[in-house]
PDB file of C-alpha atoms in Angstrom:
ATOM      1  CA  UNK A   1       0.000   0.000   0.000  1.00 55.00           C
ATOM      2  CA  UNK A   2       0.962   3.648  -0.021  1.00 63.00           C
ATOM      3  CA  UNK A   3       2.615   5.793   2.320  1.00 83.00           C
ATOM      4  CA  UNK A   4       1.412   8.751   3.960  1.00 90.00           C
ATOM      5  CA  UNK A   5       3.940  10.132   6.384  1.00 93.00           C
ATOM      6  CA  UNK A   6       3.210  13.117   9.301  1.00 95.00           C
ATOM      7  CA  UNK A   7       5.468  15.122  11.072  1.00 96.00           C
ATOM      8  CA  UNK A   8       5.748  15.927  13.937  1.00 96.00           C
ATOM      9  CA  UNK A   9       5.146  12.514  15.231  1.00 93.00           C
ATOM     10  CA  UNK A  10       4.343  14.141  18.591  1.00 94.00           C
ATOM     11  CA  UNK A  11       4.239  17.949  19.785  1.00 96.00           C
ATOM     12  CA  UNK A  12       3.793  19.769  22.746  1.00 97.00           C
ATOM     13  CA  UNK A  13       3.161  23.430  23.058  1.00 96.00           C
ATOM     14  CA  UNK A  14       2.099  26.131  25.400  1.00 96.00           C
ATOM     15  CA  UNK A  15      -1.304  27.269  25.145  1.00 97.00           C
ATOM     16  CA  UNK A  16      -1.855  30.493  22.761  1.00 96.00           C
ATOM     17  CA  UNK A  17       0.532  29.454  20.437  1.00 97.00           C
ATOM     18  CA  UNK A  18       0.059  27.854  17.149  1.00 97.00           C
ATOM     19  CA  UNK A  19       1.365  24.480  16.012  1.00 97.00           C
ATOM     20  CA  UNK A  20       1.866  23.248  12.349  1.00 97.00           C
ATOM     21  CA  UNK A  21       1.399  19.680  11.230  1.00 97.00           C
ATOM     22  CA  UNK A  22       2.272  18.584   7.801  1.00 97.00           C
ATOM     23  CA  UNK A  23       0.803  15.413   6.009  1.00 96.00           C
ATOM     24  CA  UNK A  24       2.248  14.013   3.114  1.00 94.00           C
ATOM     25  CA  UNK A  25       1.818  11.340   0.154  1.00 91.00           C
ATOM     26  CA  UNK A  26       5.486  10.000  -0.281  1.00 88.00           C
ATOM     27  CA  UNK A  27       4.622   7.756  -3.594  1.00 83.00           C
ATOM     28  CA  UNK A  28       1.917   8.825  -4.845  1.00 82.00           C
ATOM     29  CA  UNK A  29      -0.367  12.262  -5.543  1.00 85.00           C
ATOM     30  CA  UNK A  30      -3.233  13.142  -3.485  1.00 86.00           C
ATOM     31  CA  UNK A  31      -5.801  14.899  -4.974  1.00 84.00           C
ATOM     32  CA  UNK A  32      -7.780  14.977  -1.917  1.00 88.00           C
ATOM     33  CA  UNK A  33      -6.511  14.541   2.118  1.00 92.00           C
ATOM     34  CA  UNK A  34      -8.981  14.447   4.891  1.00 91.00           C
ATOM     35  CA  UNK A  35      -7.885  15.461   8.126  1.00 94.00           C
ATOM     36  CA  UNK A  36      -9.228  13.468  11.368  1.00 91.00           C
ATOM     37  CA  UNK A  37      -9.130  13.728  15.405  1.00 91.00           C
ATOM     38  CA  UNK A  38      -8.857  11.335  17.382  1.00 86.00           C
ATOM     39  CA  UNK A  39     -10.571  11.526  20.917  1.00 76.00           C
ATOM     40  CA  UNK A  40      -9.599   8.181  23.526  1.00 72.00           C
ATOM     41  CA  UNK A  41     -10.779   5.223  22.684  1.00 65.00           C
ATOM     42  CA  UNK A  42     -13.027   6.410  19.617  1.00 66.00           C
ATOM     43  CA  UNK A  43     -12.554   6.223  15.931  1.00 72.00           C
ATOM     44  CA  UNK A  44     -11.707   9.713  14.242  1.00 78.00           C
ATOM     45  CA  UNK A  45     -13.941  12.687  13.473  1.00 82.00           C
ATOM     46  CA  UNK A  46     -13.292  14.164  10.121  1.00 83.00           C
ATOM     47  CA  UNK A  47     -12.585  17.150  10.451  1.00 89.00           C
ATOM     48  CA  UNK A  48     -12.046  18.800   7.351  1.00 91.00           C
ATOM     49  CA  UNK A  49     -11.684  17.744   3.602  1.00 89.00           C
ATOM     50  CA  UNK A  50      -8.868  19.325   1.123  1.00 90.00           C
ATOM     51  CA  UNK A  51      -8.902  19.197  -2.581  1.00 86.00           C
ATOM     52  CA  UNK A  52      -4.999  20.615  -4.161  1.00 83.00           C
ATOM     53  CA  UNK A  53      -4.987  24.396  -4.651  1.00 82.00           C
ATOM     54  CA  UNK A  54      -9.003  24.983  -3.163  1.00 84.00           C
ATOM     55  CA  UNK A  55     -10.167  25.943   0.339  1.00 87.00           C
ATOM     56  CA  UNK A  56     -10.754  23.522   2.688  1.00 91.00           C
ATOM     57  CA  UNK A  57     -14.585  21.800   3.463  1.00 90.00           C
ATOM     58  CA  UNK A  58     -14.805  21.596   6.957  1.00 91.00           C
ATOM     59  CA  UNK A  59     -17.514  19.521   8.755  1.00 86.00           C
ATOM     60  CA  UNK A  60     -19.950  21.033  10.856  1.00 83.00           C
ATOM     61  CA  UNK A  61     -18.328  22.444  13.989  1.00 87.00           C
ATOM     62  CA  UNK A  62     -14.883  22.641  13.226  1.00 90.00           C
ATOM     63  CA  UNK A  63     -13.307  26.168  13.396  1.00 93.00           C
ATOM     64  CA  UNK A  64     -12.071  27.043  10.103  1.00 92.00           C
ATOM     65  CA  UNK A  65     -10.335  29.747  11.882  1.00 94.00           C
ATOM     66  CA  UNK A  66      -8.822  27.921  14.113  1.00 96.00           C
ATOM     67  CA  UNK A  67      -7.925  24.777  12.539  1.00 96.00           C
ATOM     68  CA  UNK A  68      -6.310  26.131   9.239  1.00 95.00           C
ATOM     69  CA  UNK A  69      -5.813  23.824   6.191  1.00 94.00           C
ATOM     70  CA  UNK A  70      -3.686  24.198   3.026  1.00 91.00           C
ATOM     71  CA  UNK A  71      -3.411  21.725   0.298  1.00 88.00           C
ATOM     72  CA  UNK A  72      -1.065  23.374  -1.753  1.00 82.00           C
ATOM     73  CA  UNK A  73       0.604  20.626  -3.915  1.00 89.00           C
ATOM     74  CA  UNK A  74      -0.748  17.251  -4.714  1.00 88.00           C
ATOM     75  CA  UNK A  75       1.475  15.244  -2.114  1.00 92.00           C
ATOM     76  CA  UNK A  76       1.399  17.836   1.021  1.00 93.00           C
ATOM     77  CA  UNK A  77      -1.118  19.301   3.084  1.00 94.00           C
ATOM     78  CA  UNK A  78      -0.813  20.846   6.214  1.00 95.00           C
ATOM     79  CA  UNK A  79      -2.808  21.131   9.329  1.00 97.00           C
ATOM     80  CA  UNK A  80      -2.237  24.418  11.058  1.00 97.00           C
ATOM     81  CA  UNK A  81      -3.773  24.770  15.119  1.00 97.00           C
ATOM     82  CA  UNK A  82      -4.319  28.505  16.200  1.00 96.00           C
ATOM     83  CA  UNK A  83      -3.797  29.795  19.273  1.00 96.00           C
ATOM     84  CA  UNK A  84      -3.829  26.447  20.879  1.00 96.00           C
ATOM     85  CA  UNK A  85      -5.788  25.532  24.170  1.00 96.00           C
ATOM     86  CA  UNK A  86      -5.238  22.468  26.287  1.00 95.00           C
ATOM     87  CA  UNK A  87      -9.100  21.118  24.822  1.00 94.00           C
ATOM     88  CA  UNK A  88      -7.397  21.158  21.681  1.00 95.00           C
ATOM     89  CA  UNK A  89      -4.783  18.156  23.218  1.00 95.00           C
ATOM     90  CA  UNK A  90      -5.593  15.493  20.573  1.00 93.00           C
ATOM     91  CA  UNK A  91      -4.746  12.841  18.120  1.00 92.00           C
ATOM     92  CA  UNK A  92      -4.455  14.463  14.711  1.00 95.00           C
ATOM     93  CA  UNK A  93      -4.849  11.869  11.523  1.00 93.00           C
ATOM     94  CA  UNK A  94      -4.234  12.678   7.785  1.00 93.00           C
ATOM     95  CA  UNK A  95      -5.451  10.411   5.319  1.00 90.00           C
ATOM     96  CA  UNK A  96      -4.980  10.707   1.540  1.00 89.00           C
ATOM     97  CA  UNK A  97      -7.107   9.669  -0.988  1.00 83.00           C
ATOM     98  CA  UNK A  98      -6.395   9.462  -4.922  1.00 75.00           C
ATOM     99  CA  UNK A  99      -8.235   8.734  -7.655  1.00 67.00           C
ATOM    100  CA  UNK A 100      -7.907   4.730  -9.729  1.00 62.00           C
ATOM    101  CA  UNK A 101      -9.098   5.851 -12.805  1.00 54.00           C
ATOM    102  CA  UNK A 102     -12.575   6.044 -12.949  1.00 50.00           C
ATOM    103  CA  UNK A 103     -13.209   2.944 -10.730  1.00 53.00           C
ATOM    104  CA  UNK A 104     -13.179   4.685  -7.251  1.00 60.00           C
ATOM    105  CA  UNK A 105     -10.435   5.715  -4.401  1.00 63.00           C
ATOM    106  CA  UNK A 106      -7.867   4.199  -2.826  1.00 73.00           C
ATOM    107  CA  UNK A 107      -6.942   6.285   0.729  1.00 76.00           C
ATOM    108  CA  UNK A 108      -4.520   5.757   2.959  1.00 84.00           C
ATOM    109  CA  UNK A 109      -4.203   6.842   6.719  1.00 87.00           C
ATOM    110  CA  UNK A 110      -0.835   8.627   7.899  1.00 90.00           C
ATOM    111  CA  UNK A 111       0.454   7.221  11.359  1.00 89.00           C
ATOM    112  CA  UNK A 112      -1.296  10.492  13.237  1.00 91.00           C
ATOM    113  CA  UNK A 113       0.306  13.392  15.709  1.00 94.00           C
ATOM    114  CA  UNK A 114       0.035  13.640  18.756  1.00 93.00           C
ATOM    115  CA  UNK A 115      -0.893  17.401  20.191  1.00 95.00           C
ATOM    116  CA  UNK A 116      -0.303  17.946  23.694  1.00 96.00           C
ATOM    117  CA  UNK A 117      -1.277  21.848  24.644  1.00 96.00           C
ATOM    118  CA  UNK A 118       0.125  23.046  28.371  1.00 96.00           C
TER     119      UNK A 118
ATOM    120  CA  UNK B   1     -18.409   9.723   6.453  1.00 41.00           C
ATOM    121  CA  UNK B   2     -19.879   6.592   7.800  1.00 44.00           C
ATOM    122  CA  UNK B   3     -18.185   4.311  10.148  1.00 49.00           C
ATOM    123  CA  UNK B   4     -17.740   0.285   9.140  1.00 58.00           C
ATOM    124  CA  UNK B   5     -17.720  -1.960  13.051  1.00 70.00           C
ATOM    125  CA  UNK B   6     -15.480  -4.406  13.956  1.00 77.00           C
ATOM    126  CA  UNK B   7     -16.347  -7.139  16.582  1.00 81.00           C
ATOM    127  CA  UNK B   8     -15.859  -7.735  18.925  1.00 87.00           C
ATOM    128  CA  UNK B   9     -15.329  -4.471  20.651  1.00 87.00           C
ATOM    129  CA  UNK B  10     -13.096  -6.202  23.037  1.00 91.00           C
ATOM    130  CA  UNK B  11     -11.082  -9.431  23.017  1.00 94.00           C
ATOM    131  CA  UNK B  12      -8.682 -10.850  25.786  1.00 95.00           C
ATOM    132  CA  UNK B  13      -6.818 -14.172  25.190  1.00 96.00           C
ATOM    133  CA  UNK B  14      -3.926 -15.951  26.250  1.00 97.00           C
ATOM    134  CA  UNK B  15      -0.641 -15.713  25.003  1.00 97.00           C
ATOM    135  CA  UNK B  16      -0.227 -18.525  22.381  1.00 97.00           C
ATOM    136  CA  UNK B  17      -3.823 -18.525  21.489  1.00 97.00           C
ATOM    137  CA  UNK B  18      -5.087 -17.315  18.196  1.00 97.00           C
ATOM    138  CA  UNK B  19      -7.288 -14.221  17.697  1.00 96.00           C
ATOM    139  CA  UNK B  20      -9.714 -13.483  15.545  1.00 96.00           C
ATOM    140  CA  UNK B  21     -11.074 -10.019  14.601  1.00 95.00           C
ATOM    141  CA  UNK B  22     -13.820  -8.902  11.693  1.00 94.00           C
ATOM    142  CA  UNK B  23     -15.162  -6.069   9.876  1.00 92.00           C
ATOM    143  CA  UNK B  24     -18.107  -5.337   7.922  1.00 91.00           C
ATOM    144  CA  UNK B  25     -18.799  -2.063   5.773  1.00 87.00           C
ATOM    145  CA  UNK B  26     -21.954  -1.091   3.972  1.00 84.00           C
ATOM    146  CA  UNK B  27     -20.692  -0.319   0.125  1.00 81.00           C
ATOM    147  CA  UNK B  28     -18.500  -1.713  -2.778  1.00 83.00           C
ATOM    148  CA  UNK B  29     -14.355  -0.842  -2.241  1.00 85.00           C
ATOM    149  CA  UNK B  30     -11.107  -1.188  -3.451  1.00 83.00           C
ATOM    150  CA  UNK B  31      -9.411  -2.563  -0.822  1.00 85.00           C
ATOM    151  CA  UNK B  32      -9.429  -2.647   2.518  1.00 89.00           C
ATOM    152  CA  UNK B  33      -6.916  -2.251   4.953  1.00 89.00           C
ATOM    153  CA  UNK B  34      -6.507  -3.295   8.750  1.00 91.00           C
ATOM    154  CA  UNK B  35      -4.492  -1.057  10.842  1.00 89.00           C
ATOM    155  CA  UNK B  36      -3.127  -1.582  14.303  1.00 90.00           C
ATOM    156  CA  UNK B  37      -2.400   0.980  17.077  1.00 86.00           C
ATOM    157  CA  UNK B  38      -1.123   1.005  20.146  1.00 85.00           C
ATOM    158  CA  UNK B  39      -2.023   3.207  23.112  1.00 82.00           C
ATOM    159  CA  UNK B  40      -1.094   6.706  22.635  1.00 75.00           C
ATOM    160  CA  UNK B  41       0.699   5.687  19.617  1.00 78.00           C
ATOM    161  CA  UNK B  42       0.229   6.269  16.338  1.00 78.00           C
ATOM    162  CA  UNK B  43      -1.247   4.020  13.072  1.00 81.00           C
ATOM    163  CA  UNK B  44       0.537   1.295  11.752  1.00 82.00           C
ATOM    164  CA  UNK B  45      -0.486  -0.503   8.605  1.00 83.00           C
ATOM    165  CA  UNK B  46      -0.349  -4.059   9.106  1.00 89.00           C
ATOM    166  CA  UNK B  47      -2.226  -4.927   5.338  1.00 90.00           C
ATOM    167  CA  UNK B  48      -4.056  -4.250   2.436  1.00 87.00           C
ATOM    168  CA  UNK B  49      -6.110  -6.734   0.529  1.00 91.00           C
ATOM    169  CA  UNK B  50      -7.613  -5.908  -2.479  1.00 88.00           C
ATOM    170  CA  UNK B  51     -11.124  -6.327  -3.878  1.00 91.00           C
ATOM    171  CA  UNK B  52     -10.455  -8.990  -6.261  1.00 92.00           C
ATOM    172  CA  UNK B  53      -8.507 -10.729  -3.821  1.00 95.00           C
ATOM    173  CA  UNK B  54      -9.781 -13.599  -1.053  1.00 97.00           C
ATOM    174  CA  UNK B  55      -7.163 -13.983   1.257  1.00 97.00           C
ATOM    175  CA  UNK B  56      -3.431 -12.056   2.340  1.00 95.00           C
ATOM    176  CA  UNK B  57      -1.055 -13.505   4.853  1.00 94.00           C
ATOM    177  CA  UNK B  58       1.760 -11.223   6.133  1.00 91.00           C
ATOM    178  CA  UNK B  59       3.559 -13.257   8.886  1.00 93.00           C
ATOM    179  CA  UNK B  60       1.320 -13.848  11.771  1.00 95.00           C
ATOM    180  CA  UNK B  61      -1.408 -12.515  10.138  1.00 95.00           C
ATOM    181  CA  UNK B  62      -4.058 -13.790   8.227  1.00 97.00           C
ATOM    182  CA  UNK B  63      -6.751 -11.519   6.231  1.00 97.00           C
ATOM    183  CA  UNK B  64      -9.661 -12.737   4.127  1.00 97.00           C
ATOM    184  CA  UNK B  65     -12.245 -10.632   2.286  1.00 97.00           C
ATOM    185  CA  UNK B  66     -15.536 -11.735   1.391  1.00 96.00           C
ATOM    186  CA  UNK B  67     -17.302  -8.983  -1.140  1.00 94.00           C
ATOM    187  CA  UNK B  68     -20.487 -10.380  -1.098  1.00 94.00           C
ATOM    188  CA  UNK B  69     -20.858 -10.367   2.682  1.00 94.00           C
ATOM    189  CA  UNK B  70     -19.042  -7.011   2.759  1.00 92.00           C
ATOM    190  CA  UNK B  71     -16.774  -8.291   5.411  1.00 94.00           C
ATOM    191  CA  UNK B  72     -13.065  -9.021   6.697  1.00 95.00           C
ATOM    192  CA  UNK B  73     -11.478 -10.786   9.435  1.00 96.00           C
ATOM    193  CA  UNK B  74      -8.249 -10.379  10.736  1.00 97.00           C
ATOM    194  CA  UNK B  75      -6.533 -13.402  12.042  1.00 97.00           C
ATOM    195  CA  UNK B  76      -3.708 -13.226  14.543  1.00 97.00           C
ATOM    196  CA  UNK B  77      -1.959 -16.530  15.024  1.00 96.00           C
ATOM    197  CA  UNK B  78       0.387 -17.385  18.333  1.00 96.00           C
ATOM    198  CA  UNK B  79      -0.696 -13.954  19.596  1.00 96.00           C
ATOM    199  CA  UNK B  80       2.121 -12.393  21.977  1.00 96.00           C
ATOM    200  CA  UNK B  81       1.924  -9.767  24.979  1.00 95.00           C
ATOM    201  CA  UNK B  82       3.258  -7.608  22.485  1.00 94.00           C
ATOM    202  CA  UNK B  83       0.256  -7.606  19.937  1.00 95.00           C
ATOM    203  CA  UNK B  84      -2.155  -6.167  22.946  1.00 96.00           C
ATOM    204  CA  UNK B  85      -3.119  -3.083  20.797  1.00 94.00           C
ATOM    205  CA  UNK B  86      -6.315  -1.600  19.013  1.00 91.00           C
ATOM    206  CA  UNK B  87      -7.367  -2.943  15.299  1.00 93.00           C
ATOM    207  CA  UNK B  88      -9.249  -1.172  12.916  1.00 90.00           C
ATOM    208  CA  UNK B  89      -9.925  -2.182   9.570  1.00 91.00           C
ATOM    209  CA  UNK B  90     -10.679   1.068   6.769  1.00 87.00           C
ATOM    210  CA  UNK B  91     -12.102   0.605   3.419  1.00 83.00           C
ATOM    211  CA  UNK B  92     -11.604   3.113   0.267  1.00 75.00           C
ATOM    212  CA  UNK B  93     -13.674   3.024  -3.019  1.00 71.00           C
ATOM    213  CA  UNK B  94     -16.474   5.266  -3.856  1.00 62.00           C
ATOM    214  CA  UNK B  95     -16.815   6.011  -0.091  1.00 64.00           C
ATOM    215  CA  UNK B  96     -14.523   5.133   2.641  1.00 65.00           C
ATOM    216  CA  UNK B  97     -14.701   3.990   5.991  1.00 72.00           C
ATOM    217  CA  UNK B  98     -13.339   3.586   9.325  1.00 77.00           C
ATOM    218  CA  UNK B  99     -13.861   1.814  11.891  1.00 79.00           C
ATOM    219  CA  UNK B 100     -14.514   1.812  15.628  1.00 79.00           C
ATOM    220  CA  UNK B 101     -11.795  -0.762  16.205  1.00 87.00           C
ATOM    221  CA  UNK B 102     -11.498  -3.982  18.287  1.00 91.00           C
ATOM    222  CA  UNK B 103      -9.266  -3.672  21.148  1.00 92.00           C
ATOM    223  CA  UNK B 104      -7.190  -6.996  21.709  1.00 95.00           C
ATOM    224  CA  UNK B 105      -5.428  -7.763  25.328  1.00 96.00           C
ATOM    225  CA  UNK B 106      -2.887 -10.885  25.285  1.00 97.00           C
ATOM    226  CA  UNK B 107      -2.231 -11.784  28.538  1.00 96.00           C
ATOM    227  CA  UNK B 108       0.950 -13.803  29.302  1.00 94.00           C
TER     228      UNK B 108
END
């Protein structure tokens, strides 16, 4: 399968300032990445879908000002936390998706980051 | 998106013992692909099986698809302290899912 890498694998940072998360597709290009969170012991809440070189689609309560997306080539996106608080703590997941031809998707789930606010 | 379940939720065996973990989803993929993550940690990919394909072994592990039933187990085989973790299995195609995971304990 493909990769999808993240970095940082784990941050911590003091509350008010902003932390950046990158998400990439190392062998293949992405037209679309979804990024996820994590809470304990649940699956992820998407939180916002990216298509290359268009604004971000963000689900219903997420804070587009707050949790800032860019997609700006076909094998990064980045994930971009504003003026952090400790409630935003969290797992963050990327997952990229590309397109097979006309037969569907195939998406693949980057190892995630861990944010820890103080 | 909507979410595909694994059961069980939970699983606890003993070391040596075999465990076995499925997944159903609700529409026609790709592939599918069972992930494994440990607490705190991040996701590993364990494997991918593909539509057209029935069955994937990858060491200890044993995968089979079945289309029509629109499920997957994951077989782990001689299970170790060491594979006490959370599975999920994810599906892409026209939509995608995730699941809610099965969290295995192997006790020694």
């Amino acid at each position: 399968g493909a990769v999808v890498s993240q970095h940082p694998s784990r941050v911590i940072c003091k509350s008010g300032t902003s932390v950046k998360i990158e998400c990439r597709s190392l062998d293949f290009q992405a037209t679309t990445m979804f990024w996820y969170r994590q809470f304990p012991k649940k699956s992820l809440m998407l939180m916002a879908t990216s298509n290359e070189g268009s604004k971000a689609t963000y689900e219903q309560g997420v804070e587009k000002d707050k949790f800032l997306i860019n997609h700006a080539s076909l094998t990064l996106s980045t994930l971009t936390v504003t003026s952090a608080h400790p409630e935003d703590s969290s797992f963050y997941i990327c997952s990229a998706r590309n397109l097979i031809r006309s037969n569907g998707y195939e998406q693949y789930f980057g190892p995630g980051t861990r944010l820890t606010v103080t | 998106s909507q979410q595909g379940e694994e059961d069980p939720q939970a699983l606890s065996i003993q070391e040596g013992e075999n465990a076995t973990m499925n997944c159903s989803y609700k529409t026609s993929i790709n592939n599918l692909q069972w992930y494994r993550q440990n607490s705190g940690r991040g996701l590993v990919h364990l494997i991918l099986i593909r539509s057209n394909e029935r069955e994937k072994h990858s060491g200890r592990l044993r995968v089979t698809l079945d289309t029509s039933k629109k499920s997957s187990s994951l077989l782990i085989t001689a299970s170790r302290a060491a594979d006490t973790a959370s599975y999920f299995c994810a599906t892409s195609g026209n939509q995608f899912y995730f699941g809610t995971g099965t969290s295995l304990t192997v006790i020694p």
